[in-house]
mmCIF file of C-alpha atoms in Angstrom:
data_model
loop_
_atom_site.group_PDB
_atom_site.id
_atom_site.type_symbol
_atom_site.label_atom_id
_atom_site.label_comp_id
_atom_site.label_asym_id
_atom_site.label_seq_id
_atom_site.Cartn_x
_atom_site.Cartn_y
_atom_site.Cartn_z
ATOM 1 C CA GLY L 30 0.000 0.000 0.000
ATOM 2 C CA PRO L 31 0.991 3.642 -0.128
ATOM 3 C CA VAL L 32 3.437 4.929 2.448
ATOM 4 C CA TYR L 33 1.431 8.164 2.828
ATOM 5 C CA PRO L 34 -2.043 9.257 1.715
ATOM 6 C CA THR L 35 -2.255 9.688 -2.044
ATOM 7 C CA THR L 36 -4.699 11.058 -4.568
ATOM 8 C CA THR L 37 -3.038 9.334 -7.533
ATOM 9 C CA LYS L 38 -5.575 6.481 -7.400
ATOM 10 C CA ALA L 39 -9.337 6.951 -7.186
ATOM 11 C CA VAL L 40 -9.535 4.246 -4.500
ATOM 12 C CA PRO L 41 -6.101 3.937 -2.866
ATOM 13 C CA ASP L 42 -5.097 1.083 -0.609
ATOM 14 C CA PRO L 43 -4.758 1.800 3.120
ATOM 15 C CA VAL L 44 -1.696 3.814 4.133
ATOM 16 C CA VAL L 45 1.119 1.678 5.582
ATOM 17 C CA GLY L 46 3.401 4.395 6.992
ATOM 18 C CA THR L 47 7.140 4.223 7.512
ATOM 19 C CA THR L 48 7.008 1.791 10.458
ATOM 20 C CA LEU L 49 5.439 -0.984 8.383
ATOM 21 C CA LEU L 50 7.631 -0.015 5.417
ATOM 22 C CA LYS L 51 10.704 -0.583 7.601
ATOM 23 C CA LYS L 52 9.395 -3.995 8.707
ATOM 24 C CA VAL L 53 8.885 -5.056 5.080
ATOM 25 C CA LEU L 54 12.322 -3.778 4.093
ATOM 26 C CA ASP L 55 13.927 -5.636 7.003
ATOM 27 C CA PHE L 56 12.633 -9.063 5.939
ATOM 28 C CA SER L 57 12.271 -8.760 2.168
ATOM 29 C CA ARG L 58 14.938 -10.335 0.013
ATOM 30 C CA LEU L 59 13.404 -8.682 -3.035
ATOM 31 C CA PRO L 60 13.701 -5.026 -4.020
ATOM 32 C CA VAL L 61 10.924 -2.929 -2.479
ATOM 33 C CA VAL L 62 9.601 0.248 -4.088
ATOM 34 C CA ALA L 63 8.247 2.818 -1.637
ATOM 35 C CA ILE L 64 5.331 4.590 -3.307
ATOM 36 C CA GLY L 65 2.387 6.734 -2.312
ATOM 37 C CA GLY L 66 2.338 10.350 -1.183
ATOM 38 C CA ILE L 67 6.126 10.737 -1.222
ATOM 39 C CA PHE L 68 7.399 14.282 -1.715
ATOM 40 C CA PRO L 69 10.662 16.101 -0.906
ATOM 41 C CA GLU L 70 9.126 17.115 2.438
ATOM 42 C CA ASN L 71 8.813 13.503 3.637
ATOM 43 C CA ILE L 72 11.334 11.548 1.570
ATOM 44 C CA ALA L 73 13.917 11.669 4.375
ATOM 45 C CA ALA L 74 11.624 9.594 6.620
ATOM 46 C CA VAL L 75 11.169 7.065 3.805
ATOM 47 C CA ILE L 76 14.939 6.812 3.295
ATOM 48 C CA ASP L 77 15.490 6.617 7.072
ATOM 49 C CA ALA L 78 13.120 3.633 7.117
ATOM 50 C CA GLY L 79 15.568 1.919 4.754
ATOM 51 C CA ALA L 80 13.940 2.499 1.367
ATOM 52 C CA ARG L 81 16.346 2.603 -1.544
ATOM 53 C CA ASN L 82 13.691 2.844 -4.248
ATOM 54 C CA PRO L 83 11.358 5.763 -3.518
ATOM 55 C CA CYS L 84 8.790 6.661 -6.159
ATOM 56 C CA LEU L 85 7.432 10.221 -6.429
ATOM 57 C CA VAL L 86 4.738 9.919 -9.098
ATOM 58 C CA ARG L 87 2.569 12.948 -8.367
ATOM 59 C CA TYR L 88 5.539 15.214 -7.592
ATOM 60 C CA PHE L 89 7.032 14.545 -11.015
ATOM 61 C CA MET L 90 3.739 14.508 -12.932
ATOM 62 C CA GLU L 91 2.240 17.751 -11.521
ATOM 63 C CA PRO L 92 4.147 20.405 -13.486
ATOM 64 C CA PRO L 93 3.062 20.999 -17.074
ATOM 65 C CA ASP L 94 6.489 22.482 -17.869
ATOM 66 C CA PRO L 95 9.145 19.857 -18.801
ATOM 67 C CA ALA L 96 11.893 22.136 -17.469
ATOM 68 C CA GLU L 97 10.253 22.099 -14.032
ATOM 69 C CA VAL L 98 10.046 18.312 -14.145
ATOM 70 C CA GLU L 99 13.772 18.174 -14.918
ATOM 71 C CA ARG L 100 14.482 20.571 -12.056
ATOM 72 C CA ARG L 101 12.467 18.401 -9.663
ATOM 73 C CA ILE L 102 14.231 15.243 -10.781
ATOM 74 C CA ALA L 103 17.639 16.871 -10.252
ATOM 75 C CA CYS L 104 16.546 18.089 -6.814
ATOM 76 C CA VAL L 105 15.481 14.618 -5.710
ATOM 77 C CA GLN L 106 18.646 13.061 -7.154
ATOM 78 C CA ARG L 107 20.709 15.448 -5.004
ATOM 79 C CA MET L 108 18.664 14.489 -1.955
ATOM 80 C CA LEU L 109 19.333 10.793 -2.563
ATOM 81 C CA ALA L 110 23.044 11.162 -3.290
#
């Protein structure tokens, strides 16, 4: 389910939060993608939970200007470096 509340889906699954995300990451032997309501304001908590594959769908899809999308991608890449 989504880590945080999301409006990307009409009927989203229940929010799991970072505590359950961490539990999944601790026992999973497969790559886990953290998705749902992730933005620059809360990505640090997702990374602190152990996520290595955060997905920021709405954050990257919001701007109609491709240059703004590129700027946002570069910003998040710096945050993850």
